[in-house]
């Protein structure tokens, strides 16, 4: 470059400085009243210089409000977190800034602040001369007003002289618009103090952990000393620089008369005595992360569905929303209850306490009647990016104790991420759909599994659906079916009601974040849900059929306290009150003795709930409620991608994914995995399989038994008596084919509000022959009770003629007729009086095979005994030798006597 070339930029610089000095002199003189009347002279001259000489645009009507950190609050008004992006700032009023702090700043940054008109002539001339000599802008003479203009107008990155000219012109204009105190307040709140800290109030809090009013003079001086070079003089980076700069400020304060020389000397001798106060890490990081995403990310808000208005209240675009949420100084009031949250986190930690190896868990509570989400505990991993692994296990798998996976809440709309399978905890929705479709609570079937359901609605790939039980065999109705969690019962019920109906009712009740598939397997929990919506749907039962969408944000205020948003409850009746009450009554079974989770019963607090375990043991649940609170407890592994220390270890762990033969064809050190709750150690305890009653139910109780202490024990409304019915007479169909009579019998049975069931029994009749019914005709039963029509399998032995010999005629006749035989009575004379009226013989003989009916007859011979005729008595006559002796003497030699007292 030639000497001439060098002179050109210098001449241009001089020219611009001359113009700057012109406006400085003109504005300063005018303000002093030396040229024109103040009322119009300043405006006219400055505007003329700005537009005609310097071509400076007009001062903006209002500068953008400086970024300020926002606060997230709990339901009770307590602070959960302070959030910010780039600038950590809390604005303060100038009234809250003590004089010693103001004086420290003024002494070092702009001693003539309250005297000048926005620019300091002497300082600018001095800087201008130095800059001309240097050939570049080397020094500044900025006042506090100019510094504020520089940061507020976004001129800080512009180092040109044009910026200095604009800054000076605007400073003069700003001093016409605002008072000195207003300018100083804005300046102190916008100024950067290093370490990501903005504003004098935030700086006092950060560096010394105290409010402005409690700062000592040396602390005020240190903060003031940071302004000119906030990073070079940062005490955390260079304590010596900070100390030296603080002492300079103390000397300047003494020189200006703000403090005495002795005070300055004493303060200079004291150490910095920092007490750094970092913003606390949120105690509920999963909650804070989700709440902020609800306000910023439209797909997240759409996933929940109930708080789109909150998102729109903070901005139309993502950038606007980010600025408002993280830099707008807003106050976000949320629904979380700190006391409940503490109980939930403690309960979760009791059962899941190894963040490296235990599955994840979630406890979420929703308030019936409002939809307010009162609890969201997630763990045992903490929120955050995994980063470097904490540990590597024996297989080389990297273990981490952090995650950003939040299983408790709906995924962002359109993300493709679904919830978790609820298993049997979905069954109450099937019950609700069946009741609404008109099926009585006593609807009953033989539910012993396995059973194959041939209804085409439940077929998959044109194959019938075969269902097994893990419990709940035997004859079941809605009460006993859900108490025992019978898969067969609910599979048969959805095949009757139809999956479309179940989907519609479940959606109405609150399962809304994902589109449920119309498949019969949903009765057993094949469709994914999220804990928060599962709890909200169960809260609908507790609220007698009125659904209140779950919500997390109750209201939002701007930094001035102006209301930006307030949640309006949007509850709606989705099922009939009587149906809801009946479902609630049915759901007492699982938490009672004989149910799947009696451990969850809360005693005097009327408890309802349902366990859930997926067939493959990937997820386990307990979802339950009292009148005032509904809670879902879930556990399961994250699943997804595992990382290994080396590619070789990954290939050994999942060879089929690294063999290059198709499928995933993974490369590197990763495996795609699904983890099961089988043969695992959780919380230090070994489990062969984890069910909903194994960990989720006790975990639910550990939380709820503490939460419900706040509530009065209130029972649920009684649903009224169960409807009854009378068993019809099906005897006309006996001995007929079931294929020919099924439709007619079913019509009769269902017309009586009963459930038609066919039970094949071992019987000698031809296969498929109707041979009986149970219960017998005329029996009073509950509506929906199963009427079993007995059908022969053709394999039973024909009945044998019973042995009635020795029975009375009456008894023998009853026995034979009871066995289905006609009885022919014959008599046989007997000699034994004891055999009178007793069967002495029969034909056919006992034990002979004889099918009853069709005239089958058994003849019995009944003994008949008759008294024999008595024999006639013999006639009495005198003996031929006998003679009658005369009285008195007689003839013949002496005449003997008949007396015994004499011997002849």
XYZ file of C-alpha atoms in Angstrom, residues 109-670:
562
model
C -18.321 4.538 34.135
C -19.733 8.088 33.875
C -19.042 10.523 36.710
C -20.914 13.320 34.949
C -23.970 11.211 34.256
C -26.443 13.517 35.964
C -24.924 16.655 34.310
C -24.478 15.842 30.607
C -27.103 15.607 27.875
C -26.245 12.045 26.876
C -22.697 12.639 25.649
C -19.596 13.801 27.451
C -17.888 16.425 25.263
C -14.554 16.323 27.018
C -14.308 12.574 26.967
C -15.270 12.368 23.306
C -12.773 15.030 22.236
C -10.049 13.295 24.179
C -10.918 9.964 22.589
C -11.230 11.523 19.145
C -7.727 12.971 19.282
C -6.324 9.617 20.344
C -8.208 7.843 17.581
C -6.984 10.305 14.924
C -3.456 9.784 16.024
C -3.877 6.043 15.885
C -5.692 6.065 12.582
C -8.469 3.886 14.017
C -11.070 3.837 16.781
C -8.914 3.060 19.778
C -10.618 4.817 22.672
C -14.184 5.491 23.650
C -15.759 8.286 25.601
C -19.113 6.627 26.048
C -21.520 7.798 28.705
C -23.902 5.478 30.509
C -26.590 6.651 28.084
C -24.426 5.756 25.104
C -23.537 2.365 26.580
C -27.213 1.651 27.061
C -27.914 2.689 23.452
C -25.140 0.407 22.269
C -26.542 -2.723 23.965
C -30.253 -1.939 23.666
C -30.048 -1.069 19.958
C -27.837 -4.041 19.152
C -24.836 -1.893 18.156
C -22.281 -3.665 20.354
C -20.749 -5.730 17.550
C -20.329 -2.699 15.277
C -16.886 -1.166 15.898
C -17.105 1.489 13.186
C -17.142 5.234 13.667
C -20.596 5.322 12.068
C -21.844 3.397 15.038
C -20.284 5.946 17.397
C -22.003 8.739 15.527
C -25.365 6.983 15.623
C -24.814 6.173 19.289
C -24.091 9.809 20.123
C -27.053 11.180 18.203
C -29.417 8.644 19.707
C -28.043 9.264 23.204
C -29.021 12.922 22.924
C -32.469 11.971 21.670
C -32.935 9.383 24.433
C -32.139 11.956 27.109
C -35.007 14.029 25.759
C -37.325 11.043 26.007
C -36.407 9.505 29.395
C -35.323 10.748 32.783
C -31.838 10.084 34.076
C -33.142 7.581 36.627
C -35.085 5.707 33.952
C -31.946 5.467 31.814
C -29.809 4.324 34.749
C -32.334 1.643 35.722
C -32.417 0.257 32.186
C -28.645 0.367 31.954
C -28.100 -1.512 35.217
C -30.569 -4.211 34.194
C -29.129 -4.718 30.712
C -25.394 -4.651 31.510
C -23.368 -7.861 31.305
C -21.372 -8.860 34.398
C -19.609 -11.988 33.125
C -20.292 -15.703 33.707
C -23.536 -15.475 31.729
C -24.950 -13.035 34.276
C -26.900 -9.960 33.172
C -28.185 -7.141 35.351
C -26.911 -5.747 38.629
C -29.470 -7.641 40.709
C -28.543 -11.002 39.175
C -24.832 -10.196 39.593
C -25.233 -9.561 43.332
C -27.145 -12.822 43.671
C -24.621 -14.799 41.624
C -21.291 -13.558 42.973
C -22.226 -12.903 46.596
C -25.483 -14.838 47.201
C -27.187 -11.785 48.608
C -29.667 -9.110 47.530
C -28.470 -5.715 46.359
C -29.443 -3.989 49.592
C -26.996 -6.125 51.564
C -23.875 -5.476 49.450
C -20.834 -3.955 51.093
C -19.004 -1.086 49.452
C -16.166 -3.320 48.241
C -18.661 -5.787 46.762
C -20.430 -2.954 44.951
C -17.075 -1.778 43.647
C -16.156 -5.239 42.357
C -19.424 -5.497 40.419
C -18.943 -2.014 38.979
C -15.422 -2.991 37.979
C -16.745 -5.874 35.861
C -18.696 -3.623 33.496
C -15.793 -2.381 31.390
C -14.289 -5.831 30.869
C -16.590 -8.504 32.319
C -14.528 -11.529 31.329
C -11.001 -10.149 31.796
C -11.932 -8.936 35.274
C -14.080 -11.963 36.119
C -13.076 -13.091 39.645
C -13.702 -16.723 38.735
C -11.221 -16.534 35.870
C -8.712 -13.965 37.128
C -9.002 -13.062 40.771
C -5.989 -10.711 40.630
C -7.530 -8.634 37.825
C -10.845 -8.493 39.648
C -9.170 -7.378 42.864
C -7.077 -4.752 41.101
C -10.049 -3.377 39.178
C -12.194 -3.294 42.330
C -9.585 -1.212 44.105
C -9.448 1.221 41.176
C -13.203 1.707 41.503
C -12.867 2.283 45.259
C -10.263 5.010 44.585
C -12.563 6.575 41.994
C -15.444 6.567 44.485
C -13.247 8.300 47.047
C -12.032 10.857 44.496
C -15.636 11.617 43.538
C -16.543 12.058 47.221
C -18.905 9.094 47.373
C -16.852 7.538 50.169
C -14.003 8.813 52.308
C -10.382 7.961 51.706
C -10.355 5.972 54.932
C -13.395 3.968 53.807
C -11.709 3.287 50.493
C -8.503 2.194 52.183
C -10.351 -0.125 54.570
C -12.392 -1.648 51.732
C -9.275 -2.112 49.614
C -7.695 -4.189 52.366
C -10.564 -6.684 52.409
C -10.592 -9.836 50.237
C -13.181 -10.458 47.542
C -15.106 -13.015 49.652
C -17.066 -14.504 46.801
C -20.018 -16.781 47.506
C -21.102 -18.073 44.123
C -24.793 -18.947 43.791
C -25.322 -21.056 40.706
C -28.909 -21.487 39.571
C -30.124 -24.620 41.263
C -30.672 -27.672 39.100
C -34.433 -28.253 38.965
C -35.580 -30.901 41.417
C -38.148 -32.004 38.842
C -36.087 -31.902 35.627
C -38.353 -34.207 33.587
C -41.313 -31.986 34.492
C -39.482 -28.722 33.714
C -38.239 -30.060 30.386
C -41.726 -31.204 29.373
C -43.453 -28.002 30.488
C -41.054 -25.812 28.512
C -41.455 -28.025 25.448
C -45.231 -27.731 25.788
C -44.831 -23.978 25.408
C -42.290 -24.025 22.585
C -42.778 -27.112 20.484
C -46.122 -27.385 18.718
C -45.910 -31.200 18.213
C -45.369 -31.602 21.972
C -48.430 -29.489 22.740
C -50.428 -31.404 20.147
C -49.359 -34.668 21.784
C -51.024 -33.598 25.033
C -53.828 -31.862 23.199
C -55.142 -29.678 26.033
C -52.705 -26.766 26.077
C -52.419 -25.401 22.574
C -53.745 -22.069 23.844
C -50.839 -21.826 26.275
C -48.385 -22.303 23.419
C -50.081 -19.665 21.285
C -50.106 -17.234 24.211
C -46.303 -17.040 24.268
C -45.666 -16.634 20.540
C -46.691 -17.428 16.997
C -43.393 -18.921 15.879
C -40.891 -21.233 17.602
C -38.332 -18.408 17.814
C -40.864 -16.091 19.425
C -41.850 -18.780 21.884
C -38.235 -19.572 22.800
C -37.581 -15.876 23.405
C -40.662 -15.544 25.608
C -40.117 -18.710 27.610
C -36.371 -18.396 28.184
C -35.821 -14.645 27.889
C -39.189 -13.084 28.609
C -39.136 -13.079 32.394
C -42.494 -14.823 32.452
C -43.936 -16.738 35.398
C -45.200 -20.185 34.431
C -47.614 -21.577 37.009
C -47.875 -25.351 36.811
C -50.142 -27.936 38.417
C -47.565 -30.096 40.146
C -48.010 -30.560 43.893
C -44.594 -30.438 45.649
C -45.676 -32.632 48.548
C -47.188 -35.285 46.294
C -44.152 -35.100 44.039
C -41.810 -35.738 46.960
C -43.862 -38.760 48.052
C -43.864 -40.125 44.489
C -40.118 -39.717 44.047
C -39.452 -41.417 47.372
C -41.752 -44.317 46.491
C -40.127 -44.749 43.106
C -36.635 -44.674 44.641
C -37.682 -47.317 47.163
C -38.249 -49.867 44.403
C -35.966 -48.621 41.592
C -32.637 -47.404 42.934
C -29.931 -48.501 40.507
C -29.857 -45.996 37.620
C -27.398 -48.110 35.649
C -29.281 -51.411 35.696
C -32.831 -51.011 36.988
C -35.682 -50.393 34.541
C -37.247 -46.970 34.299
C -40.381 -46.176 36.240
C -43.008 -43.459 36.345
C -45.668 -42.370 38.831
C -48.204 -39.891 37.438
C -51.256 -38.484 39.234
C -54.217 -36.678 37.696
C -56.922 -34.934 39.704
C -60.471 -36.095 38.895
C -62.769 -33.181 38.192
C -60.044 -30.823 36.922
C -57.479 -32.845 34.940
C -54.610 -31.148 36.791
C -51.447 -33.259 36.699
C -50.326 -33.324 40.323
C -47.362 -35.690 40.137
C -44.799 -36.775 37.583
C -41.969 -38.799 39.055
C -39.557 -40.467 36.621
C -36.461 -42.477 37.470
C -34.131 -43.907 38.599
C -32.069 -42.275 35.852
C -31.750 -38.517 36.035
C -32.576 -36.156 33.204
C -29.815 -35.310 30.762
C -27.668 -36.482 27.894
C -25.785 -39.685 28.511
C -22.401 -38.369 27.429
C -19.585 -40.605 28.575
C -20.739 -43.952 30.023
C -20.505 -44.310 33.764
C -19.618 -47.985 33.569
C -19.108 -50.838 31.104
C -20.565 -54.224 32.070
C -18.990 -57.645 31.561
C -20.305 -57.857 27.981
C -18.889 -54.483 27.017
C -22.262 -52.711 27.134
C -21.928 -49.077 28.124
C -24.080 -48.077 31.107
C -25.330 -44.555 31.680
C -27.245 -42.949 34.553
C -28.893 -40.173 32.508
C -31.621 -40.085 29.898
C -33.978 -37.676 28.188
C -36.546 -40.433 27.690
C -39.746 -39.458 29.502
C -42.147 -42.410 29.413
C -44.830 -40.612 31.427
C -46.129 -38.198 28.807
C -47.319 -38.377 25.191
C -44.683 -38.207 22.515
C -44.577 -35.284 20.127
C -47.311 -35.539 17.529
C -45.920 -37.048 14.359
C -42.752 -38.300 16.056
C -43.657 -41.932 15.532
C -42.869 -42.737 19.172
C -45.713 -44.582 20.809
C -46.473 -45.304 24.425
C -46.211 -48.567 26.324
C -48.535 -51.553 26.183
C -50.894 -51.440 29.188
C -51.600 -55.159 29.413
C -54.644 -56.006 31.499
C -54.931 -52.474 32.882
C -56.832 -51.781 29.639
C -59.638 -54.197 30.590
C -61.837 -51.634 32.417
C -62.355 -49.881 29.072
C -63.711 -53.145 27.641
C -66.091 -53.413 30.594
C -67.255 -49.824 30.093
C -67.877 -50.423 26.389
C -69.840 -53.606 27.100
C -72.033 -51.911 29.719
C -72.716 -49.051 27.337
C -73.622 -51.585 24.638
C -76.249 -53.069 26.978
C -74.435 -56.080 28.389
C -75.365 -56.559 32.073
C -72.680 -56.782 34.777
C -73.673 -60.407 35.367
C -72.758 -61.362 31.772
C -71.133 -64.714 32.356
C -69.136 -67.310 30.466
C -67.008 -70.322 31.095
C -63.610 -68.623 30.892
C -61.229 -71.523 31.362
C -58.469 -71.241 28.806
C -57.150 -71.720 26.309
C -60.096 -70.883 24.072
C -60.212 -70.199 20.363
C -62.396 -67.326 19.258
C -63.674 -67.900 15.751
C -65.445 -64.554 15.309
C -63.983 -63.114 12.060
C -63.677 -59.712 13.748
C -60.983 -61.162 15.978
C -59.147 -63.151 13.318
C -55.613 -62.316 12.272
C -54.547 -63.260 8.763
C -57.749 -65.283 8.539
C -56.673 -67.345 11.537
C -58.828 -67.655 14.660
C -57.630 -65.994 17.843
C -56.520 -68.391 20.558
C -56.387 -66.894 24.035
C -54.729 -68.252 27.162
C -55.165 -67.307 30.777
C -52.497 -66.600 33.331
C -55.309 -66.518 35.877
C -59.063 -66.215 36.017
C -60.196 -69.647 34.846
C -63.680 -70.950 35.559
C -67.101 -69.396 35.188
C -66.688 -65.613 35.255
C -68.848 -62.490 35.090
C -67.691 -58.871 34.910
C -66.968 -58.715 38.622
C -65.042 -61.962 38.918
C -63.563 -61.640 35.430
C -61.747 -58.411 36.235
C -60.880 -59.458 39.790
C -59.051 -62.497 38.411
C -57.910 -60.628 35.280
C -59.244 -63.378 33.016
C -57.919 -62.964 29.490
C -60.449 -65.379 28.030
C -63.345 -63.529 29.635
C -62.344 -60.135 28.214
C -61.404 -61.602 24.845
C -64.861 -63.171 24.575
C -66.430 -59.902 25.726
C -64.669 -57.771 23.088
C -65.624 -60.337 20.444
C -69.251 -59.722 21.473
C -69.029 -55.930 21.765
C -66.648 -55.388 18.863
C -63.225 -53.675 18.895
C -64.614 -50.568 17.171
C -66.900 -49.946 20.153
C -64.089 -50.507 22.651
C -61.796 -48.149 20.767
C -64.471 -45.464 20.678
C -65.200 -45.706 24.411
C -61.509 -45.827 25.399
C -60.847 -42.744 23.284
C -63.729 -40.884 24.869
C -62.506 -41.826 28.327
C -59.077 -40.312 27.662
C -56.788 -42.565 25.582
C -56.301 -39.921 22.911
C -52.640 -39.332 22.149
C -52.368 -42.182 19.645
C -54.801 -43.767 17.223
C -55.897 -47.091 18.661
C -56.146 -49.947 16.193
C -59.490 -51.722 15.993
C -58.177 -55.117 17.017
C -59.599 -57.537 19.543
C -56.181 -57.877 21.164
C -56.619 -54.361 22.582
C -58.791 -56.018 25.259
C -55.598 -57.548 26.619
C -53.577 -54.327 26.242
C -51.937 -54.608 22.836
C -52.305 -50.891 22.036
C -49.822 -48.410 23.497
C -50.792 -45.733 26.018
C -48.950 -43.206 28.195
C -49.170 -43.091 32.000
C -50.569 -39.548 32.108
C -53.504 -40.354 29.820
C -54.081 -43.723 31.489
C -54.372 -41.930 34.834
C -56.651 -39.297 33.272
C -58.957 -41.962 31.827
C -59.228 -43.735 35.196
C -59.911 -40.304 36.734
C -62.926 -40.165 34.403
C -64.340 -43.230 36.171
C -63.721 -41.602 39.551
C -65.420 -38.446 38.258
C -68.575 -40.413 37.366
C -68.050 -40.358 33.605
C -66.906 -36.752 33.154
C -63.535 -36.463 31.373
C -61.248 -33.536 32.142
C -58.245 -33.353 29.766
C -54.959 -33.535 31.697
C -53.029 -30.269 31.809
C -49.736 -29.077 33.273
C -49.847 -25.267 32.969
C -52.515 -23.367 34.881
C -51.544 -19.797 33.961
C -48.742 -17.604 32.614
C -47.906 -14.006 33.549
C -45.474 -11.648 31.856
C -42.690 -9.854 33.748
C -45.085 -7.078 34.773
C -47.671 -9.468 36.172
C -50.017 -9.188 33.210
C -51.965 -12.394 32.582
C -50.968 -13.995 29.269
C -52.806 -17.291 29.669
C -55.107 -19.055 32.098
C -56.280 -22.615 31.688
C -60.016 -23.008 31.366
C -61.342 -26.446 32.335
C -62.838 -28.211 29.349
C -64.546 -31.155 31.031
C -67.188 -33.166 29.215
C -69.439 -36.096 30.008
C -68.216 -39.048 27.974
C -70.116 -41.974 29.518
C -73.328 -42.228 31.481
C -73.045 -41.663 35.230
C -74.631 -45.018 36.026
C -72.183 -46.854 33.765
C -69.223 -45.082 35.366
C -70.490 -45.978 38.840
C -70.869 -49.611 37.811
C -67.323 -49.758 36.382
C -66.018 -48.254 39.623
C -67.880 -50.896 41.609
C -66.557 -53.701 39.415
C -63.003 -52.388 39.811
C -62.946 -52.996 43.553
C -62.270 -56.683 42.840
C -58.569 -56.462 41.921
C -57.651 -54.732 45.198
C -59.588 -57.133 47.402
C -58.614 -60.545 48.690
C -58.493 -62.916 45.735
C -57.774 -60.100 43.288
C -54.519 -59.447 41.478
C -53.399 -56.563 43.720
C -54.827 -56.680 47.255
C -51.534 -55.111 48.352
C -52.714 -51.811 46.840
C -55.791 -51.490 49.034
C -55.713 -48.255 51.059
C -58.086 -49.380 53.783
C -60.537 -46.670 54.807
C -59.848 -44.762 51.573
C -62.088 -46.557 49.103
C -59.651 -47.924 46.520
C -60.085 -49.043 42.933
C -57.502 -50.201 40.429
C -56.221 -52.667 37.870
C -52.916 -54.391 37.297
C -51.401 -54.786 33.863
C -48.654 -57.060 32.565
C -47.824 -57.587 28.914
C -47.601 -61.141 27.578
C -43.900 -60.747 26.857
C -43.154 -59.057 30.210
C -41.919 -55.837 28.652
C -44.219 -53.549 30.681
C -45.878 -53.786 34.090
C -48.533 -51.417 35.487
C -50.861 -50.618 38.287
C -53.387 -47.863 37.667
C -55.765 -46.985 40.459
C -57.665 -44.243 42.186
C -59.464 -42.926 45.192
C -62.237 -40.378 44.830
C -59.833 -37.424 44.823
C -56.784 -38.717 42.930
C -55.997 -41.138 40.075
C -52.473 -42.484 39.665
C -50.652 -44.641 37.138
C -47.503 -46.536 38.155
C -45.421 -48.121 35.385
C -42.053 -49.827 35.030
C -40.169 -51.061 31.975
C -36.800 -50.752 30.270
C -36.144 -47.917 27.837
C -35.387 -50.235 24.915
C -33.857 -48.989 21.702
C -30.117 -48.783 21.007
C -27.390 -50.239 23.211
C -23.824 -49.089 22.777
C -20.794 -51.282 23.349
C -17.190 -50.405 23.940
C -16.153 -52.075 20.680
C -17.762 -53.216 17.462
C -16.620 -56.772 18.212
C -18.521 -56.787 21.515
C -21.615 -55.439 19.791
C -21.403 -58.152 17.134
C -21.084 -60.768 19.860
C -24.133 -59.405 21.669
C -26.367 -59.265 18.590
C -24.742 -61.327 15.822
C -27.921 -61.478 13.726
C -27.827 -57.685 13.449
C -24.208 -57.630 12.297
C -24.021 -60.627 9.980
C -24.636 -58.654 6.813
C -27.349 -61.027 5.789
C -30.200 -58.588 5.808
C -32.439 -57.295 8.518
C -30.944 -54.398 10.439
C -27.395 -54.855 9.099
C -25.965 -52.680 11.847
C -22.453 -51.344 11.763
C -20.223 -50.171 14.549
C -20.729 -50.717 18.255
C -24.518 -50.712 18.578
